[in-house]
Short mmCIF file of C-alpha atoms in Angstrom, two decimals:
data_model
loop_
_atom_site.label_atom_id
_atom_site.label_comp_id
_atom_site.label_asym_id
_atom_site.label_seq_id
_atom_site.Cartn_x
_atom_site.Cartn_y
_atom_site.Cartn_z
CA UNK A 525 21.45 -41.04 -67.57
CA UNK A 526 21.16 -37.54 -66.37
CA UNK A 527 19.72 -36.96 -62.46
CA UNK A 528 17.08 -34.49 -61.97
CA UNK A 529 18.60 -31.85 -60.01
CA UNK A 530 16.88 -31.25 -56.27
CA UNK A 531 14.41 -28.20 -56.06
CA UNK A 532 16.51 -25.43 -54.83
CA UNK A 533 16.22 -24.63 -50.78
CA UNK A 534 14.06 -22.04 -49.55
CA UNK A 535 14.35 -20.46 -46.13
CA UNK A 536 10.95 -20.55 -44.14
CA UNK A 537 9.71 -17.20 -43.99
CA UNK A 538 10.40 -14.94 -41.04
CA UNK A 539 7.15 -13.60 -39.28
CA UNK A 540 7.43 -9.87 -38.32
CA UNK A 541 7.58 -9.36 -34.71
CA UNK A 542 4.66 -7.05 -33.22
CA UNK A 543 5.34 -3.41 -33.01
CA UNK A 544 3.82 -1.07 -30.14
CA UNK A 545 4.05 2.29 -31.19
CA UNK A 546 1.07 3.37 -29.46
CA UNK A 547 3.37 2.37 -25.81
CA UNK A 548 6.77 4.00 -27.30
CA UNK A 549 5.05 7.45 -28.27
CA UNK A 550 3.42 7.23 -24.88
CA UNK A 551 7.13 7.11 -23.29
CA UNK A 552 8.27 9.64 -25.26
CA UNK A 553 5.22 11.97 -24.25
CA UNK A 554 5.62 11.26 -20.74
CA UNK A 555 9.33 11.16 -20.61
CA UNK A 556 9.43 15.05 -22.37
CA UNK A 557 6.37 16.02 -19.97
CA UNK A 558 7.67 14.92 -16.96
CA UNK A 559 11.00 16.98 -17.65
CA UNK A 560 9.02 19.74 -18.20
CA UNK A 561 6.22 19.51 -15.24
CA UNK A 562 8.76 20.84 -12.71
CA UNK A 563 9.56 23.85 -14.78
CA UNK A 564 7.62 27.11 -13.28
CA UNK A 565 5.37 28.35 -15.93
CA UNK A 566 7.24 26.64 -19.11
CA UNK A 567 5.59 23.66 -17.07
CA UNK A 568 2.37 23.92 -18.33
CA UNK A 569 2.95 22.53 -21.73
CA UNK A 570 3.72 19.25 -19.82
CA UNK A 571 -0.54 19.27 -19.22
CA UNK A 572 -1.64 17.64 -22.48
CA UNK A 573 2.19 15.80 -22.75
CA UNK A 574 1.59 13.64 -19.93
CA UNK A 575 -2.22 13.24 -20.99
CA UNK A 576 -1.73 12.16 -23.73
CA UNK A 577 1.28 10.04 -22.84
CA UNK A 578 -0.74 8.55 -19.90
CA UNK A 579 -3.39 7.59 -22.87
CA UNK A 580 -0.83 6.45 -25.78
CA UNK A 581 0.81 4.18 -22.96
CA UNK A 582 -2.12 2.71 -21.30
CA UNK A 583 -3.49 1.79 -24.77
CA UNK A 584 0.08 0.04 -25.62
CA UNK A 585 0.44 -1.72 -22.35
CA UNK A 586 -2.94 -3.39 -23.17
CA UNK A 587 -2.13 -4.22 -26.49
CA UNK A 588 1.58 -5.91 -25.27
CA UNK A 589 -0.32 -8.21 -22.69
CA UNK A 590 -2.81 -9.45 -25.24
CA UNK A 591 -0.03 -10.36 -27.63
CA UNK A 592 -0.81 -7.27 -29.77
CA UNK A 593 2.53 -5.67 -29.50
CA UNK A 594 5.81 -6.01 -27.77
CA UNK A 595 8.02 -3.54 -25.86
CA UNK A 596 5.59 -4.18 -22.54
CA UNK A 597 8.05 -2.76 -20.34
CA UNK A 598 8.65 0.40 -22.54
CA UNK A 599 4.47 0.97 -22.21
CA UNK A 600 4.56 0.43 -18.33
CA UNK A 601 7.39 3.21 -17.97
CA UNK A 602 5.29 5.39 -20.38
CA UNK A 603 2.62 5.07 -17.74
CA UNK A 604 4.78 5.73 -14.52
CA UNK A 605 6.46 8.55 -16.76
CA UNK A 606 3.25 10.27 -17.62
CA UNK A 607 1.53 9.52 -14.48
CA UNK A 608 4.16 11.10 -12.17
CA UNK A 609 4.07 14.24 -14.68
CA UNK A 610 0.35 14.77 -14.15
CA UNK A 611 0.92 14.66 -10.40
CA UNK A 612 3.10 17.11 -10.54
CA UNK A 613 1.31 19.37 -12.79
CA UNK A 614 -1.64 19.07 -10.67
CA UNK A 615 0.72 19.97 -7.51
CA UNK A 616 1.90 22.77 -9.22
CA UNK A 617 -1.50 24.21 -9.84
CA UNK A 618 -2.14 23.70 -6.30
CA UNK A 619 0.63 25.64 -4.98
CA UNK A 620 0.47 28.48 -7.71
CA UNK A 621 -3.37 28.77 -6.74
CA UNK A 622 -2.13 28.88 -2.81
CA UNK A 623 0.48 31.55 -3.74
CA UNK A 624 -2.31 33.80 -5.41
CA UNK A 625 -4.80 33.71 -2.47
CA UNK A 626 -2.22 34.63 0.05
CA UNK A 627 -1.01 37.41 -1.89
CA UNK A 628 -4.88 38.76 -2.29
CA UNK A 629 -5.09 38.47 2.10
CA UNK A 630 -1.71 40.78 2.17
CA UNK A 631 -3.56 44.05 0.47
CA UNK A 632 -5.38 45.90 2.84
CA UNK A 633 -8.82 45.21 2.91
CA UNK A 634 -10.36 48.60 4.86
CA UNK A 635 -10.01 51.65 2.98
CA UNK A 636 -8.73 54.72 4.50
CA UNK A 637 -11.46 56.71 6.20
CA UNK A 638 -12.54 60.16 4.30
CA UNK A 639 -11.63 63.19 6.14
CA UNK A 640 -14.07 64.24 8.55
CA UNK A 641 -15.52 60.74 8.50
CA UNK A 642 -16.12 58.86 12.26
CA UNK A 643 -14.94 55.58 12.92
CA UNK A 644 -16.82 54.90 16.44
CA UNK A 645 -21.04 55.20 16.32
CA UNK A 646 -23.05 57.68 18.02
CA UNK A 647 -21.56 57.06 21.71
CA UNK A 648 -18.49 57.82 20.22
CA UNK A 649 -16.94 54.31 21.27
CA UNK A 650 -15.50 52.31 18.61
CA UNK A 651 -16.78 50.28 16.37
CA UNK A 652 -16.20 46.84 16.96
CA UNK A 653 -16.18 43.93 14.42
CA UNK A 654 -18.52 41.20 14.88
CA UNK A 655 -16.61 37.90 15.74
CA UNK A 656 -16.43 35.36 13.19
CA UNK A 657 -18.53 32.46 13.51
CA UNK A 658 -16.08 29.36 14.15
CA UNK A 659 -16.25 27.06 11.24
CA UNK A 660 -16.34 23.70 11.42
CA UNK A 661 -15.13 20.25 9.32
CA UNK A 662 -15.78 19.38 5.59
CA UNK A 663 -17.06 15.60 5.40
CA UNK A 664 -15.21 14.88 1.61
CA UNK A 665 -16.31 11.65 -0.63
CA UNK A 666 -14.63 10.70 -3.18
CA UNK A 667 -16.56 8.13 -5.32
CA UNK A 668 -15.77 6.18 -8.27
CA UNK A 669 -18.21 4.14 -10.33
CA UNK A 670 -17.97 2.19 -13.52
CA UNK A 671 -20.27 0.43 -16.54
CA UNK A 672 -19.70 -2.80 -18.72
CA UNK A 673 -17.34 -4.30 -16.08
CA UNK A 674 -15.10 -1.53 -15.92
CA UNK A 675 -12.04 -1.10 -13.24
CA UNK A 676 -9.93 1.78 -12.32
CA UNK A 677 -6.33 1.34 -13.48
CA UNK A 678 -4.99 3.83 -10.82
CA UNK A 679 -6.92 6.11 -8.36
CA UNK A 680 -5.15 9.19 -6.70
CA UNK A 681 -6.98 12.07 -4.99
CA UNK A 682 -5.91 14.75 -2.38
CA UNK A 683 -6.20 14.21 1.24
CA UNK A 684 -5.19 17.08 3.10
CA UNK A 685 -6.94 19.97 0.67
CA UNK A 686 -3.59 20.75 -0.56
CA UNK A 687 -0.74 19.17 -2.19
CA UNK A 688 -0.68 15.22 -0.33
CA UNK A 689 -1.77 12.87 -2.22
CA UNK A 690 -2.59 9.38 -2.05
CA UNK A 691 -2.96 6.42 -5.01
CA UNK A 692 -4.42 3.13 -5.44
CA UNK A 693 -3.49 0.50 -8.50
CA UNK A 694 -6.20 -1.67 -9.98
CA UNK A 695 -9.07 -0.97 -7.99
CA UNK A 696 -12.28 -2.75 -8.05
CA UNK A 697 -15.47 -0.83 -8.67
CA UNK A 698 -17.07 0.93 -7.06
CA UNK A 699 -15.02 2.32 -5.09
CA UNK A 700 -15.68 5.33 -2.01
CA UNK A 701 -13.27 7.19 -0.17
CA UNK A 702 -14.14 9.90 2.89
CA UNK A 703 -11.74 12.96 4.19
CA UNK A 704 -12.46 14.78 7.02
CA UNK A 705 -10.82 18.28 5.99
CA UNK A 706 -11.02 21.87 8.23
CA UNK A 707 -13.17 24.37 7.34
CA UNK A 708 -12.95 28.56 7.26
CA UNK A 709 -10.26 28.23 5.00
CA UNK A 710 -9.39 30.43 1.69
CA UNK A 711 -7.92 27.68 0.02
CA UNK A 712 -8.76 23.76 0.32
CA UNK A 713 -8.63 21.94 -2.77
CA UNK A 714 -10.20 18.53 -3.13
CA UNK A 715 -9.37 16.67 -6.07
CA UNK A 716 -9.19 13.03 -8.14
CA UNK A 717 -8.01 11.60 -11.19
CA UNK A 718 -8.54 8.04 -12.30
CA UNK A 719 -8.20 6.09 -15.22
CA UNK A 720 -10.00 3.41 -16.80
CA UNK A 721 -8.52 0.36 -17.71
CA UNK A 722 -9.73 -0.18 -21.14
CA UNK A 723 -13.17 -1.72 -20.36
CA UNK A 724 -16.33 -0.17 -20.00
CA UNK A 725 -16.53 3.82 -18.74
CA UNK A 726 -15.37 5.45 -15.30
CA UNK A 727 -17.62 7.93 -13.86
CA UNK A 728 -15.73 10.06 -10.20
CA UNK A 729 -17.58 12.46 -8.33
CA UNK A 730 -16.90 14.53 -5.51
CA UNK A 731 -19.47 15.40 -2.20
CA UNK A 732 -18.94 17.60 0.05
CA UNK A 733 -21.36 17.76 3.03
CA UNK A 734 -23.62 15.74 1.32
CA UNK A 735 -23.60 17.60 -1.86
CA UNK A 736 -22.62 16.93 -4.74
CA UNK A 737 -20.26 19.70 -6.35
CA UNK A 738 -18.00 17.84 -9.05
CA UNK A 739 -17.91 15.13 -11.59
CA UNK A 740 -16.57 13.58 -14.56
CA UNK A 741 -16.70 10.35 -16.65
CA UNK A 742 -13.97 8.49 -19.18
CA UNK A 743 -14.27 5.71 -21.78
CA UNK A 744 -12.05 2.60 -21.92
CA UNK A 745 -8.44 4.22 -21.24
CA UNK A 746 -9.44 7.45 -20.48
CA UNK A 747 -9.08 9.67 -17.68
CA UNK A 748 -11.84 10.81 -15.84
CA UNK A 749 -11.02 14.07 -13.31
CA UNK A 750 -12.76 16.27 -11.12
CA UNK A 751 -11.31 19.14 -8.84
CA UNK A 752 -12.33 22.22 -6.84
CA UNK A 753 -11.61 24.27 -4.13
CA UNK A 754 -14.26 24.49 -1.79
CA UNK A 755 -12.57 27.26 0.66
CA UNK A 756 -13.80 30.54 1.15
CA UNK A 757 -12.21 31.39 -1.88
CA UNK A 758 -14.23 29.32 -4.12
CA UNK A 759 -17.34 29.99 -2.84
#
């Protein structure tokens, strides 16, 4: 009597794990720009690196906590990675800016007089300079609104009108932030970067004694900036 033979063993199949290449090309963009940000003028390819980076990473980090994707942690130090590169970039700009104006207040700014020309008026005592008029503070608001139940992943803005900075993590909105900064000088940068967190849009905007000189809006993950320098220099 012959025995049926058994049905022949079959291994269960093996789901394929979730990938997240969005969050390990956003480490790799904001690992290369950060090496580069610190670099003096090769630095300014690191600009759409960490950008881009910031994006790529923001949009894997989202997709890891869903369930999406894996490698959360690689996504997170995308963000850091690309985050502290735009910081610097936006430093650098600062101080490059700073450098320019201060070499345009070293050149002479009287021309010589023309032979035979007088310097004093008619009484022939010299001409004196009218004093400048004192100037006083610059009342600075930062604002940050959003749509469709929108938050800000990170805030950071300028507080001194140069290089300090200061940032905020997963901010409610809206959100409102006021500087009181010096006035009368050539250079005094306000400035402020946030990112959405992949909901809604981001609108900032910048006042300055109650006006309203900058703004700029981002969808979902994007980054919404605004920045100007509101010294004598820029006006």
């Amino acid at each position: 009597m012959t025995t049926p033979s058994p049905y022949p063993y079959q291994a269960a199949p093996v789901a394929a794990p979730p990938r997240n290449g969005l969050g390990t090309a956003g480490f790799v963009l904001g690992l290369v720009g950060l090496l580069f940000s610190p670099i003096p003028l090769i630095g300014v390819i690191a600009w759409p690196l960490v950008i881009v980076g910031l994006i790529l990473a923001g949009v894997g980090y989202s997709r890891a906590k869903s369930g999406a994707a894996t490698n959360k942690g690689l996504a997170l130090t995308g963000i850091i990675l690309s985050a502290v590169g735009l910081v610097i970039c936006i430093l650098w700009t600062v101080m490059f800016s700073k450098a320019v104006v201060d070499a345009a207040n070293s050149l002479p700014t009287v021309p010589p007089a023309a032979p035979g020309t007088s310097l004093g008026n008619e009484a022939g005592a010299p001409v004196q300079e009218p004093a400048k008029e004192q100037a006083g503070e610059h009342t600075v608001v930062y604002r940050v609104t959003g749509t469709g139940g929108a938050k800000a992943g990170n805030i950071t803005y300028t507080t001194d009108g140069m290089t300090t900075t200061n940032q905020e993590a997963n901010v409610k909105l809206p959100w409102e932030k006021t500087i009181k900064l010096p006035g009368g000088k050539s250079l005094q940068m306000v400035s402020i970067l946030a990112q959405g967190s992949g909901k809604g849009a981001i609108k900032v905007t910048i006042e300055v004694d109650g006006k309203l000189i900058k703004e700029s809006s981002a969808e979902e993950y994007g980054i919404a900036q605004a920045n100007e320098n509101i010294g004598s220099l820029g006006n």
